Short mmCIF file of C-alpha atoms and ligand atoms in Angstrom, two decimals:
data_model
loop_
_atom_site.label_atom_id
_atom_site.label_comp_id
_atom_site.label_asym_id
_atom_site.label_seq_id
_atom_site.Cartn_x
_atom_site.Cartn_y
_atom_site.Cartn_z
CA MET A 1 130.90 185.43 71.76
CA PRO A 2 127.08 185.47 71.59
CA ARG A 3 125.47 182.92 73.84
CA SER A 4 123.66 181.10 71.02
CA THR A 5 126.94 179.99 69.39
CA VAL A 6 128.28 178.28 72.53
CA VAL A 7 128.18 174.51 72.05
CA ARG A 8 128.14 172.50 75.24
CA PRO A 9 130.57 169.57 75.54
CA ASP A 10 127.75 167.02 75.90
CA GLU A 11 126.23 168.30 72.63
CA ILE A 12 129.54 167.82 70.86
CA ARG A 13 129.82 164.33 72.29
CA ARG A 14 126.27 163.48 71.21
CA HIS A 15 127.00 164.76 67.72
CA ASN A 16 130.19 162.69 67.53
CA LEU A 17 128.44 159.56 68.82
CA SER A 18 125.76 159.90 66.18
CA GLN A 19 128.46 160.44 63.51
CA VAL A 20 130.21 157.19 64.51
CA LEU A 21 126.89 155.32 64.55
CA GLN A 22 125.99 156.68 61.13
CA GLN A 23 129.34 155.57 59.70
CA VAL A 24 128.86 152.04 61.03
CA HIS A 25 125.29 151.98 59.71
CA ARG A 26 126.26 153.24 56.25
CA ARG A 27 129.45 151.24 55.76
CA GLY A 28 129.02 148.14 57.94
CA ALA A 29 132.02 146.72 59.82
CA LEU A 30 134.99 149.07 59.74
CA THR A 31 138.19 149.60 61.68
CA ARG A 32 138.85 152.27 64.26
CA ALA A 33 141.52 153.57 61.88
CA GLU A 34 138.91 154.01 59.13
CA LEU A 35 136.60 155.82 61.56
CA THR A 36 139.47 158.06 62.66
CA ALA A 37 140.28 158.92 59.05
CA SER A 38 136.71 159.59 57.90
CA LEU A 39 135.55 161.59 60.93
CA GLY A 40 138.74 163.57 61.51
CA LEU A 41 138.76 162.81 65.24
CA ASN A 42 141.78 161.51 67.14
CA ARG A 43 142.29 157.85 68.00
CA SER A 44 141.56 158.11 71.69
CA THR A 45 138.32 160.02 71.07
CA ILE A 46 137.19 157.35 68.59
CA GLY A 47 138.10 154.59 71.09
CA ASP A 48 136.09 156.35 73.79
CA LEU A 49 133.03 156.92 71.54
CA VAL A 50 133.07 153.32 70.30
CA GLY A 51 133.28 152.12 73.93
CA ASP A 52 130.15 154.12 74.68
CA LEU A 53 128.27 152.56 71.74
CA VAL A 54 129.41 149.08 72.86
CA ARG A 55 128.00 149.73 76.36
CA ARG A 56 124.71 150.86 74.80
CA GLY A 57 124.46 147.50 72.98
CA MET A 58 124.56 149.02 69.51
CA VAL A 59 127.92 147.84 68.16
CA ASP A 60 130.47 145.11 68.81
CA GLU A 61 134.19 145.50 68.75
CA ARG A 62 136.79 142.82 68.13
CA VAL A 63 140.48 142.56 67.37
CA PRO A 64 140.92 140.70 64.08
CA GLY A 65 142.91 137.49 64.55
CA GLY A 66 145.52 135.94 62.24
CA GLY A 67 147.72 137.42 59.53
CA GLU A 68 148.82 140.29 61.71
CA LYS A 69 151.22 142.72 60.20
CA ALA A 70 153.76 144.67 62.18
CA GLY A 71 152.27 147.03 64.73
CA ARG A 72 148.99 146.93 66.57
CA PRO A 73 145.99 145.68 64.54
CA SER A 74 143.10 148.15 64.42
CA HIS A 75 139.91 147.10 66.24
CA VAL A 76 136.96 146.29 63.96
CA VAL A 77 133.67 147.97 64.87
CA ALA A 78 130.50 146.27 63.59
CA PRO A 79 126.74 146.65 64.09
CA ARG A 80 125.22 144.20 66.59
CA SER A 81 122.63 141.84 65.12
CA ASP A 82 120.67 141.89 68.40
CA GLY A 83 120.83 145.67 68.76
CA PRO A 84 118.30 148.28 67.61
CA TYR A 85 116.19 147.59 64.54
CA VAL A 86 113.49 149.31 62.50
CA LEU A 87 110.28 147.96 61.01
CA ALA A 88 110.29 148.57 57.24
CA VAL A 89 107.05 148.12 55.29
CA GLU A 90 106.24 148.26 51.63
CA VAL A 91 102.54 148.66 50.84
CA GLU A 92 101.63 147.56 47.32
CA VAL A 93 98.29 147.03 45.61
CA GLU A 94 98.22 143.28 46.20
CA ARG A 95 100.77 142.63 48.91
CA ILE A 96 102.42 144.00 52.02
CA VAL A 97 106.08 143.26 52.71
CA SER A 98 107.41 143.80 56.22
CA ALA A 99 110.94 143.39 57.48
CA ALA A 100 112.98 143.85 60.63
CA VAL A 101 116.11 145.69 59.48
CA GLY A 102 119.09 146.20 61.76
CA LEU A 103 121.98 148.64 61.81
CA GLY A 104 124.08 148.26 58.70
CA GLY A 105 120.95 147.66 56.61
CA ARG A 106 120.80 143.97 57.41
CA VAL A 107 117.38 142.39 56.83
CA HIS A 108 116.90 140.00 59.78
CA VAL A 109 113.37 138.73 59.15
CA ARG A 110 110.97 139.38 56.28
CA HIS A 111 107.28 138.61 55.72
CA GLU A 112 105.13 138.93 52.66
CA THR A 113 101.32 138.92 52.88
CA VAL A 114 98.83 138.94 50.03
CA VAL A 115 96.16 141.57 50.68
CA ALA A 116 93.03 141.22 48.60
CA GLU A 117 91.44 144.54 49.59
CA PRO A 118 94.06 147.11 50.67
CA SER A 119 91.73 149.42 52.64
CA PRO A 120 93.51 151.72 55.14
CA ALA A 121 92.06 149.71 58.07
CA ALA A 122 93.23 146.38 56.61
CA VAL A 123 96.71 147.75 55.92
CA VAL A 124 97.10 149.22 59.43
CA ALA A 125 95.89 145.94 61.01
CA GLN A 126 98.32 143.91 58.88
CA ILE A 127 101.27 146.16 59.76
CA ALA A 128 100.42 145.81 63.49
CA ARG A 129 100.30 142.00 63.14
CA ASP A 130 103.64 142.03 61.28
CA ALA A 131 105.24 144.25 63.97
CA ALA A 132 104.24 141.74 66.67
CA ARG A 133 105.32 138.72 64.62
CA LEU A 134 108.71 140.23 63.75
CA ALA A 135 109.32 141.28 67.37
CA ALA A 136 108.69 137.68 68.47
CA GLN A 137 111.28 136.46 65.97
CA MET A 138 113.99 138.93 66.99
CA PRO A 139 116.38 138.34 69.93
CA ALA A 140 115.04 139.54 73.29
CA SER A 141 117.65 142.32 73.55
CA ALA A 142 116.71 143.80 70.16
CA THR A 143 114.62 146.97 70.38
CA LEU A 144 112.32 148.48 67.77
CA VAL A 145 113.41 152.11 67.32
CA GLY A 146 111.35 153.33 64.36
CA VAL A 147 108.99 152.50 61.52
CA GLY A 148 109.31 153.40 57.83
CA VAL A 149 106.51 152.73 55.33
CA SER A 150 106.64 152.93 51.53
CA VAL A 151 103.37 153.84 49.79
CA PRO A 152 102.74 154.25 46.04
CA GLY A 153 101.29 157.75 46.23
CA THR A 154 101.85 161.39 47.12
CA ILE A 155 102.72 161.80 50.79
CA GLN A 156 102.65 164.90 53.01
CA ARG A 157 106.08 164.49 54.46
CA ALA A 158 105.63 166.27 57.80
CA ASP A 159 102.91 163.99 59.23
CA GLY A 160 102.70 161.00 56.89
CA LEU A 161 99.33 161.88 55.36
CA VAL A 162 98.75 159.88 52.16
CA VAL A 163 97.25 162.62 49.98
CA HIS A 164 96.53 160.44 46.97
CA ALA A 165 97.45 156.84 46.14
CA PRO A 166 95.51 156.17 42.89
CA ASN A 167 96.30 152.45 42.66
CA LEU A 168 95.22 151.85 46.28
CA ARG A 169 92.22 154.20 45.75
CA TRP A 170 93.24 156.19 48.82
CA ARG A 171 92.69 159.91 49.28
CA ASN A 172 93.74 161.87 52.40
CA VAL A 173 94.48 158.82 54.54
CA PRO A 174 96.34 159.82 57.76
CA LEU A 175 98.44 156.65 57.68
CA GLY A 176 101.24 158.08 59.86
CA ALA A 177 98.81 159.09 62.61
CA LYS A 178 96.88 155.80 62.45
CA LEU A 179 100.07 153.75 62.79
CA ARG A 180 101.43 155.94 65.58
CA SER A 181 98.31 155.38 67.66
CA ARG A 182 98.08 151.68 66.77
CA LEU A 183 101.74 150.80 67.42
CA GLY A 184 102.00 153.11 70.44
CA ASP A 185 105.04 153.64 72.67
CA GLY A 186 105.76 157.04 71.14
CA LEU A 187 107.26 155.13 68.22
CA ASP A 188 108.62 157.26 65.39
CA VAL A 189 106.65 156.47 62.19
CA ARG A 190 107.67 157.86 58.78
CA ILE A 191 105.79 157.45 55.50
CA GLY A 192 107.48 157.90 52.13
CA ASN A 193 106.66 157.69 48.44
CA ASN A 194 107.81 154.36 46.97
CA ALA A 195 109.87 155.90 44.15
CA ASN A 196 111.51 158.48 46.44
CA LEU A 197 112.45 155.63 48.80
CA GLY A 198 113.77 153.54 45.90
CA ALA A 199 116.06 156.45 45.05
CA LEU A 200 117.19 156.74 48.67
CA ALA A 201 117.97 152.99 48.80
CA GLU A 202 119.85 152.87 45.49
CA HIS A 203 121.86 155.88 46.63
CA GLN A 204 122.70 154.52 50.09
CA ARG A 205 123.11 150.82 49.35
CA GLY A 206 122.67 150.12 45.64
CA ALA A 207 123.81 151.11 42.15
CA ALA A 208 124.42 154.77 43.00
CA ARG A 209 126.44 154.24 46.19
CA GLN A 210 129.26 156.77 46.54
CA LEU A 211 127.67 159.10 43.97
CA ARG A 212 126.49 162.59 44.96
CA ASP A 213 124.24 163.65 42.06
CA VAL A 214 121.81 161.01 40.95
CA VAL A 215 118.38 160.76 39.35
CA TYR A 216 116.26 157.64 39.78
CA ILE A 217 113.41 156.90 37.41
CA VAL A 218 111.20 153.89 37.90
CA GLY A 219 108.33 152.87 35.68
CA SER A 220 105.72 150.15 35.49
CA VAL A 221 102.07 151.28 35.17
CA GLY A 222 103.01 154.56 36.82
CA VAL A 223 106.28 156.42 36.34
CA GLY A 224 107.94 158.00 39.37
CA GLY A 225 111.33 158.96 40.59
CA GLY A 226 113.62 160.56 43.08
CA VAL A 227 116.47 163.03 42.91
CA ILE A 228 119.69 163.21 44.93
CA VAL A 229 121.52 166.55 44.75
CA ASP A 230 124.95 166.90 46.33
CA GLY A 231 124.38 163.77 48.41
CA ALA A 232 120.95 164.75 49.78
CA GLU A 233 117.47 163.63 48.74
CA VAL A 234 115.30 166.34 47.22
CA TYR A 235 111.78 166.27 48.71
CA GLY A 236 110.56 169.78 47.95
CA ALA A 237 108.57 172.06 50.26
CA GLY A 238 105.73 169.61 50.98
CA GLY A 239 107.45 166.34 50.05
CA TYR A 240 106.02 166.02 46.55
CA ALA A 241 109.18 166.45 44.46
CA GLY A 242 110.34 163.77 42.03
CA GLU A 243 107.14 163.34 39.99
CA ILE A 244 109.11 162.63 36.83
CA GLY A 245 106.12 160.79 35.33
CA HIS A 246 104.21 164.07 35.10
CA ILE A 247 106.75 166.14 33.22
CA MET A 248 104.94 167.25 30.07
CA LEU A 249 106.47 165.94 26.86
CA SER A 250 103.79 167.32 24.56
CA PRO A 251 100.92 169.74 25.29
CA ASP A 252 98.74 167.92 22.74
CA GLY A 253 99.44 164.45 24.11
CA PRO A 254 97.08 161.89 25.68
CA GLU A 255 95.11 162.73 28.82
CA CYS A 256 96.75 161.82 32.12
CA HIS A 257 95.09 160.90 35.43
CA CYS A 258 96.85 163.88 37.05
CA GLY A 259 94.61 166.27 35.10
CA SER A 260 97.21 167.36 32.55
CA ASN A 261 97.96 165.76 29.22
CA GLY A 262 101.03 164.59 27.34
CA CYS A 263 102.79 163.57 30.59
CA VAL A 264 105.86 161.29 30.46
CA GLU A 265 103.75 158.50 31.99
CA THR A 266 101.33 158.57 29.03
CA TYR A 267 104.28 157.87 26.69
CA ILE A 268 106.47 155.44 28.59
CA GLY A 269 104.19 153.81 31.20
CA GLU A 270 103.12 150.19 30.68
CA HIS A 271 99.71 151.19 29.35
CA ALA A 272 101.37 153.19 26.56
CA LEU A 273 103.62 150.21 25.75
CA LEU A 274 100.71 147.77 25.60
CA ALA A 275 98.45 150.07 23.56
CA GLU A 276 101.30 150.71 21.12
CA ALA A 277 101.72 146.93 20.76
CA GLY A 278 98.03 146.59 19.84
CA ILE A 279 96.93 144.89 23.09
CA GLU A 280 93.28 145.47 24.08
CA ALA A 281 92.82 147.34 27.39
CA ASP A 282 91.03 144.43 29.09
CA ALA A 283 94.13 142.26 28.58
CA PHE A 284 96.49 144.76 30.26
CA GLY A 285 98.61 143.36 33.10
CA PRO A 286 102.06 142.03 34.03
CA ALA A 287 101.73 138.93 31.80
CA ALA A 288 100.94 141.07 28.74
CA VAL A 289 103.94 143.31 29.48
CA ALA A 290 106.26 140.29 29.80
CA ALA A 291 104.97 138.91 26.48
CA VAL A 292 105.51 142.22 24.65
CA LEU A 293 109.06 142.52 26.03
CA ALA A 294 109.89 138.94 25.01
CA ASP A 295 108.47 139.47 21.50
CA ALA A 296 110.39 142.72 21.13
CA GLU A 297 113.62 141.05 22.16
CA ALA A 298 113.04 138.41 19.49
CA GLY A 299 112.46 141.20 16.96
CA ARG A 300 108.78 140.38 16.41
CA GLN A 301 106.32 143.12 15.37
CA PRO A 302 104.36 145.00 16.54
CA ALA A 303 106.08 144.52 19.94
CA ALA A 304 109.51 145.61 18.68
CA GLY A 305 108.04 148.84 17.28
CA ALA A 306 106.18 149.50 20.54
CA VAL A 307 109.35 149.07 22.60
CA ALA A 308 111.23 151.34 20.17
CA THR A 309 108.57 154.05 20.54
CA VAL A 310 108.69 153.84 24.35
CA ALA A 311 112.50 153.86 24.20
CA THR A 312 112.41 157.13 22.24
CA GLY A 313 110.10 158.64 24.87
CA LEU A 314 112.41 157.40 27.64
CA GLY A 315 115.42 158.96 25.86
CA ARG A 316 113.62 162.33 25.69
CA THR A 317 112.73 162.12 29.37
CA LEU A 318 116.32 161.28 30.33
CA ALA A 319 117.56 164.23 28.25
CA ILE A 320 115.33 166.62 30.24
CA LEU A 321 116.59 165.16 33.52
CA ILE A 322 120.21 165.46 32.38
CA ASN A 323 119.74 169.11 31.36
CA VAL A 324 118.06 170.02 34.66
CA PHE A 325 120.17 168.06 37.15
CA ASN A 326 123.51 167.27 35.43
CA PRO A 327 123.66 163.92 37.29
CA GLU A 328 126.60 161.54 37.47
CA ALA A 329 124.17 158.70 36.87
CA ILE A 330 120.53 157.99 36.18
CA VAL A 331 119.27 154.73 37.65
CA VAL A 332 116.46 153.32 35.49
CA GLY A 333 114.23 150.78 37.22
CA ASP A 334 111.43 148.24 36.78
CA THR A 335 109.88 147.84 33.29
CA LEU A 336 111.87 150.85 32.07
CA ALA A 337 115.05 148.92 32.94
CA GLU A 338 113.92 146.22 30.48
CA ILE A 339 113.32 148.89 27.82
CA LEU A 340 116.85 150.19 28.47
CA ARG A 341 118.30 146.68 28.20
CA ILE A 342 116.57 145.97 24.86
CA GLU A 343 116.95 149.43 23.27
CA ARG A 344 119.98 151.05 24.94
CA GLU A 345 121.46 152.25 21.64
CA ARG A 346 118.25 153.97 20.56
CA ILE A 347 117.89 155.60 23.99
CA GLU A 348 121.49 156.83 24.00
CA ARG A 349 121.02 158.22 20.48
CA GLU A 350 117.94 160.15 21.61
CA VAL A 351 119.79 161.45 24.70
CA ALA A 352 122.71 162.54 22.50
CA ARG A 353 120.33 164.43 20.23
CA ARG A 354 118.31 166.16 22.99
CA ALA A 355 120.59 166.77 25.98
CA MET A 356 123.29 169.43 26.06
CA ALA A 357 126.71 167.94 25.41
CA GLU A 358 128.37 169.30 28.56
CA ALA A 359 125.96 167.54 30.94
CA ARG A 360 125.34 164.47 28.78
CA GLY A 361 128.91 163.19 28.93
CA ALA A 362 128.80 162.81 32.70
CA ALA A 363 125.59 160.82 32.99
CA ALA A 364 125.86 157.03 33.07
CA LEU A 365 122.65 155.05 32.54
CA LEU A 366 122.51 152.34 35.23
CA THR A 367 120.03 149.67 36.28
CA PRO A 368 119.17 149.16 39.98
CA ALA A 369 121.19 146.86 42.24
CA LEU A 370 118.48 146.17 44.83
CA GLY A 371 115.77 144.74 42.54
CA ARG A 372 112.24 144.60 43.92
CA ASP A 373 113.35 145.39 47.48
CA ALA A 374 114.55 148.94 46.73
CA SER A 375 111.51 150.69 48.26
CA LEU A 376 111.54 148.37 51.30
CA ILE A 377 115.22 149.09 51.94
CA GLY A 378 114.47 152.78 51.38
CA ALA A 379 111.72 152.63 54.01
CA SER A 380 114.22 151.23 56.52
CA GLU A 381 116.72 153.99 55.67
CA LEU A 382 114.00 156.63 56.14
CA ALA A 383 113.27 155.22 59.62
CA PHE A 384 116.97 155.06 60.50
CA GLN A 385 117.56 158.68 59.40
CA TYR A 386 115.52 159.76 62.42
CA ALA A 387 116.20 156.82 64.72
CA LEU A 388 120.00 157.14 64.73
CA THR A 389 119.90 160.66 66.13
CA ALA A 390 116.98 159.92 68.47
CA LEU A 391 118.74 156.82 69.85
CA ILE A 392 121.69 158.84 71.09
CA ALA A 393 119.49 161.59 72.55
CA ARG A 394 117.10 159.12 74.23
CA ASP A 395 119.83 157.00 75.83
CA ARG A 396 121.51 160.14 77.08
CA ALA A 397 118.30 161.25 78.77
CA HIS A 398 117.94 157.84 80.40
CA SER A 399 121.50 157.65 81.65
CA SER A 400 121.83 161.21 82.93
CA PRO A 401 121.90 161.29 86.74
CA GLY A 402 119.08 162.85 88.77
ZN1 ZN B 501 100.26 163.45 34.51
#
């Protein structure tokens, strides 16, 4: 057997420990019997691995009391609320939301700060203040093991460089590097695109839980998305995949800020909706969008016509996504979720006309389960993806003799 294929016993154990930890993180409290069944390891191995995680202060184990059936009750393994946690941050144009999120996806503490001028320096300073404030509110035994930040822009995945965030007016901001040096301690910092992270969150903990092939499309002023193929997020070579808003619907369409024209965003973004409803550009904003949606729901023109036009554009976009990815579900979020709610029939008609029948039948159109917190939860999941493996490796290094 070639040397490279030999797996050392401590590597197998580390792999198994991280598998158990990931199960507890993904599914919350579960019995040893459930762990045994889902990991395909024997009962004594599971008992031993869980014991190790208990000693490391990551999980608790208890024997459920009352209502016992015949035979031994299976121990319940649950994440500890004073164990490891990550700092999750969502950077928006006018606010920063920070949260301490523990194993199992539990949000322990959450802060929201209004930021008038979201310059890179102001955002980094605010995140550092939030990290200190959250740490002070967590139990003394709880340790910060990673940081995940959601940004509305294109992100270079490898190092967390924000290449372009048009609404923040950022270009080439090394946010990952700035936070790493500011927060110190060799802390793992990951930056993600807000829509990609929304997709990750809805897949792990929201509307698309348990599904393996999912597309997420989210639209307010901008239109973005994320794609899950066979259970894994699709990021592309540099991390820029999922730009659903810049699929071209018509080569002769309106100009787009990306440099092309006729992009999806120019047909189904909020600016298209408002212009279609006859609103002047200087009155654009969330209040105008809410008014148009309310008018459309009441059947008043020209709002109803504007929503119908956007709905047709949304249906065409969904048809493209269905033909390319053959998803089990498409999760439609933010203002586009309102369009879906008001004009579902029109959208389904357009999908039926444009998507191939074989793929179309499988795709359910869903709305998100996590609401406004999807990107924040996604940021915590991004941090945990790296932290769960690192935790096991790090503790091993600490505890190894000599
Ligand atoms: Zn574009």
